[in-house]
Amino acid sequence: MNKAVAINGSPRMERGYTAMVLAPFIEGLMDAGSDVETFYTGHLKIKPCACGEMYCWYKQPGECCLKDDMQMLYPKVKRARILILATPVYMPLPGQMQDFVNRLCPLVEPFLQTRGGRTRARFREDVQIRKIVLVSTGGWWEKGNFDTVVHITQELAENAGVEFAGAVIRPHAFLMKKRGQLTEEGKAILDAVRRAGYDLVKNGMIAKETFDAISRPLLSEDELRDRYNGLV
Ligand SMILES: Cc1cc2nc3c(=O)[nH]c(=O)nc-3n(C[C@H](O)[C@H](O)[C@H](O)COP(=O)(O)O)c2cc1C
């Protein structure tokens, strides 16, 4: 079975817009035969990396000195072929999401290489992850708000020597709902998200048109700014 693990770093957890977008993505993966487990950083105790001197590389390679819920997550993340990072944009990440990313360090081999002019490493041999994908929501209008979060995910994949499978991003995600209900446009976007999850497993990639359908604007930039500023 093609296993996947999704880590949702939204502090609003199940109630958040990130969960709203992540749910159909996971459905798509499961429809395509993937076995997906989802975890919310907010429900877990994930301490900030604090062992010092790269303990998990040079003192006890592959072992994290901190004993918290990462010890439960490590074997699950290691067995997954696809790792999904799901997060709202919080200039750039909610702290718990960043802590999770930092705590992946023990899964990486302490052996440095230069690839493409950058210092990189690779996941350890017992780590099955082959693709890392981002699912992210933001409040502002433009896709540029996601650049930092996309870059962090890309860097993680490059550092670990696996494929960055793309970014499912949804700007002004809150506009997909009106009075608590999904709008017709919101439903169409979630259908595209479901397709993205399905295609990632079935075809090994997500088509550009699908990414574009997910992130398309729901109103003009001026209209959204006026709404935020209480002018309409
Ligand atoms: C502290 C904080 C910082 C934020 N920074 C940004 C930002 O830089 N760009 C953006 O587009 N949205 C920003 N937002 C809006 C959230 O990303 C957006 O509402 C997101 O959909 C929330 O997802 P959630 O409901 O899963 O938490 C921010 C929200 C908060 C609370």
PDB file of C-alpha atoms in Angstrom, residues 113-204:
ATOM      1  CA  GLN A 113      27.163  16.671  -0.471  1.00  0.00           C
ATOM      2  CA  THR A 114      27.211  19.616  -2.805  1.00  0.00           C
ATOM      3  CA  ARG A 115      24.296  19.429  -5.221  1.00  0.00           C
ATOM      4  CA  GLY A 116      23.535  22.292  -7.567  1.00  0.00           C
ATOM      5  CA  GLY A 117      25.994  24.485  -5.698  1.00  0.00           C
ATOM      6  CA  ARG A 118      24.243  23.951  -2.350  1.00  0.00           C
ATOM      7  CA  THR A 119      25.109  21.910   0.748  1.00  0.00           C
ATOM      8  CA  ARG A 120      22.626  19.043   0.848  1.00  0.00           C
ATOM      9  CA  ALA A 121      22.135  15.641   2.474  1.00  0.00           C
ATOM     10  CA  ARG A 122      19.694  12.733   2.016  1.00  0.00           C
ATOM     11  CA  PHE A 123      17.075  10.929   4.025  1.00  0.00           C
ATOM     12  CA  ARG A 124      18.420   7.840   5.792  1.00  0.00           C
ATOM     13  CA  GLU A 125      18.011   4.501   4.032  1.00  0.00           C
ATOM     14  CA  ASP A 126      15.108   3.410   6.239  1.00  0.00           C
ATOM     15  CA  VAL A 127      13.068   6.487   5.283  1.00  0.00           C
ATOM     16  CA  GLN A 128      10.558   5.663   2.532  1.00  0.00           C
ATOM     17  CA  ILE A 129       9.525   9.247   1.698  1.00  0.00           C
ATOM     18  CA  ARG A 130       9.893   9.927  -2.029  1.00  0.00           C
ATOM     19  CA  LYS A 131       7.736  13.041  -2.414  1.00  0.00           C
ATOM     20  CA  ILE A 132       6.942  16.043  -0.270  1.00  0.00           C
ATOM     21  CA  VAL A 133       3.899  18.140  -1.143  1.00  0.00           C
ATOM     22  CA  LEU A 134       2.587  21.363   0.370  1.00  0.00           C
ATOM     23  CA  VAL A 135      -1.082  22.149   1.020  1.00  0.00           C
ATOM     24  CA  SER A 136      -1.480  25.716   2.200  1.00  0.00           C
ATOM     25  CA  THR A 137      -4.119  28.391   2.690  1.00  0.00           C
ATOM     26  CA  GLY A 138      -3.713  32.124   3.106  1.00  0.00           C
ATOM     27  CA  GLY A 139      -5.912  35.126   3.708  1.00  0.00           C
ATOM     28  CA  TRP A 140      -4.504  37.706   1.338  1.00  0.00           C
ATOM     29  CA  TRP A 141      -5.143  38.027  -2.355  1.00  0.00           C
ATOM     30  CA  GLU A 142      -1.993  37.126  -4.216  1.00  0.00           C
ATOM     31  CA  LYS A 143      -0.157  33.834  -4.617  1.00  0.00           C
ATOM     32  CA  GLY A 144       3.103  35.629  -3.782  1.00  0.00           C
ATOM     33  CA  ASN A 145       2.109  35.344  -0.101  1.00  0.00           C
ATOM     34  CA  PHE A 146       2.967  31.665  -0.321  1.00  0.00           C
ATOM     35  CA  ASP A 147       6.481  32.115  -1.715  1.00  0.00           C
ATOM     36  CA  THR A 148       8.261  31.679   1.634  1.00  0.00           C
ATOM     37  CA  VAL A 149       6.221  28.630   2.661  1.00  0.00           C
ATOM     38  CA  VAL A 150       6.709  27.046  -0.766  1.00  0.00           C
ATOM     39  CA  HIS A 151      10.429  27.774  -0.550  1.00  0.00           C
ATOM     40  CA  ILE A 152      10.704  26.160   2.905  1.00  0.00           C
ATOM     41  CA  THR A 153       8.983  23.008   1.616  1.00  0.00           C
ATOM     42  CA  GLN A 154      11.145  22.970  -1.496  1.00  0.00           C
ATOM     43  CA  GLU A 155      14.300  23.372   0.582  1.00  0.00           C
ATOM     44  CA  LEU A 156      13.237  20.522   2.870  1.00  0.00           C
ATOM     45  CA  ALA A 157      12.767  18.237  -0.140  1.00  0.00           C
ATOM     46  CA  GLU A 158      16.060  19.323  -1.736  1.00  0.00           C
ATOM     47  CA  ASN A 159      17.973  18.917   1.523  1.00  0.00           C
ATOM     48  CA  ALA A 160      16.567  15.410   1.950  1.00  0.00           C
ATOM     49  CA  GLY A 161      17.141  14.425  -1.691  1.00  0.00           C
ATOM     50  CA  VAL A 162      13.492  13.744  -2.550  1.00  0.00           C
ATOM     51  CA  GLU A 163      11.038  15.245  -5.002  1.00  0.00           C
ATOM     52  CA  PHE A 164       9.108  18.410  -4.217  1.00  0.00           C
ATOM     53  CA  ALA A 165       5.752  17.382  -5.714  1.00  0.00           C
ATOM     54  CA  GLY A 166       4.316  20.892  -5.769  1.00  0.00           C
ATOM     55  CA  ALA A 167       2.237  23.321  -3.774  1.00  0.00           C
ATOM     56  CA  VAL A 168      -1.546  23.149  -3.536  1.00  0.00           C
ATOM     57  CA  ILE A 169      -2.152  26.742  -2.493  1.00  0.00           C
ATOM     58  CA  ARG A 170      -5.433  28.511  -1.845  1.00  0.00           C
ATOM     59  CA  PRO A 171      -5.247  32.306  -1.393  1.00  0.00           C
ATOM     60  CA  HIS A 172      -8.193  34.127   0.315  1.00  0.00           C
ATOM     61  CA  ALA A 173      -9.472  30.699   1.282  1.00  0.00           C
ATOM     62  CA  PHE A 174     -12.170  32.140   3.556  1.00  0.00           C
ATOM     63  CA  LEU A 175     -14.072  33.332   0.468  1.00  0.00           C
ATOM     64  CA  MET A 176     -14.810  29.723  -0.448  1.00  0.00           C
ATOM     65  CA  LYS A 177     -17.529  29.900   2.198  1.00  0.00           C
ATOM     66  CA  LYS A 178     -20.468  32.226   2.606  1.00  0.00           C
ATOM     67  CA  ARG A 179     -22.398  32.229   5.886  1.00  0.00           C
ATOM     68  CA  GLY A 180     -20.595  29.041   6.880  1.00  0.00           C
ATOM     69  CA  GLN A 181     -21.530  27.149   3.682  1.00  0.00           C
ATOM     70  CA  LEU A 182     -19.282  26.310   0.742  1.00  0.00           C
ATOM     71  CA  THR A 183     -20.059  28.450  -2.308  1.00  0.00           C
ATOM     72  CA  GLU A 184     -20.383  26.862  -5.760  1.00  0.00           C
ATOM     73  CA  GLU A 185     -16.889  28.176  -6.564  1.00  0.00           C
ATOM     74  CA  GLY A 186     -15.656  26.753  -3.262  1.00  0.00           C
ATOM     75  CA  LYS A 187     -17.044  23.337  -4.181  1.00  0.00           C
ATOM     76  CA  ALA A 188     -15.401  23.489  -7.630  1.00  0.00           C
ATOM     77  CA  ILE A 189     -12.063  24.339  -5.995  1.00  0.00           C
ATOM     78  CA  LEU A 190     -12.344  21.416  -3.602  1.00  0.00           C
ATOM     79  CA  ASP A 191     -13.136  19.144  -6.582  1.00  0.00           C
ATOM     80  CA  ALA A 192      -9.877  20.320  -8.180  1.00  0.00           C
ATOM     81  CA  VAL A 193      -8.047  19.654  -4.892  1.00  0.00           C
ATOM     82  CA  ARG A 194      -9.473  16.114  -4.852  1.00  0.00           C
ATOM     83  CA  ARG A 195      -8.216  15.659  -8.432  1.00  0.00           C
ATOM     84  CA  ALA A 196      -4.775  16.889  -7.359  1.00  0.00           C
ATOM     85  CA  GLY A 197      -4.562  14.228  -4.640  1.00  0.00           C
ATOM     86  CA  TYR A 198      -5.772  11.525  -6.989  1.00  0.00           C
ATOM     87  CA  ASP A 199      -3.361  12.478  -9.790  1.00  0.00           C
ATOM     88  CA  LEU A 200      -0.409  12.666  -7.426  1.00  0.00           C
ATOM     89  CA  VAL A 201      -0.815   8.969  -6.629  1.00  0.00           C
ATOM     90  CA  LYS A 202      -2.073   7.726 -10.022  1.00  0.00           C
ATOM     91  CA  ASN A 203       0.177   9.789 -12.323  1.00  0.00           C
ATOM     92  CA  GLY A 204       2.937  10.708  -9.906  1.00  0.00           C
TER      93      GLY A 204
END
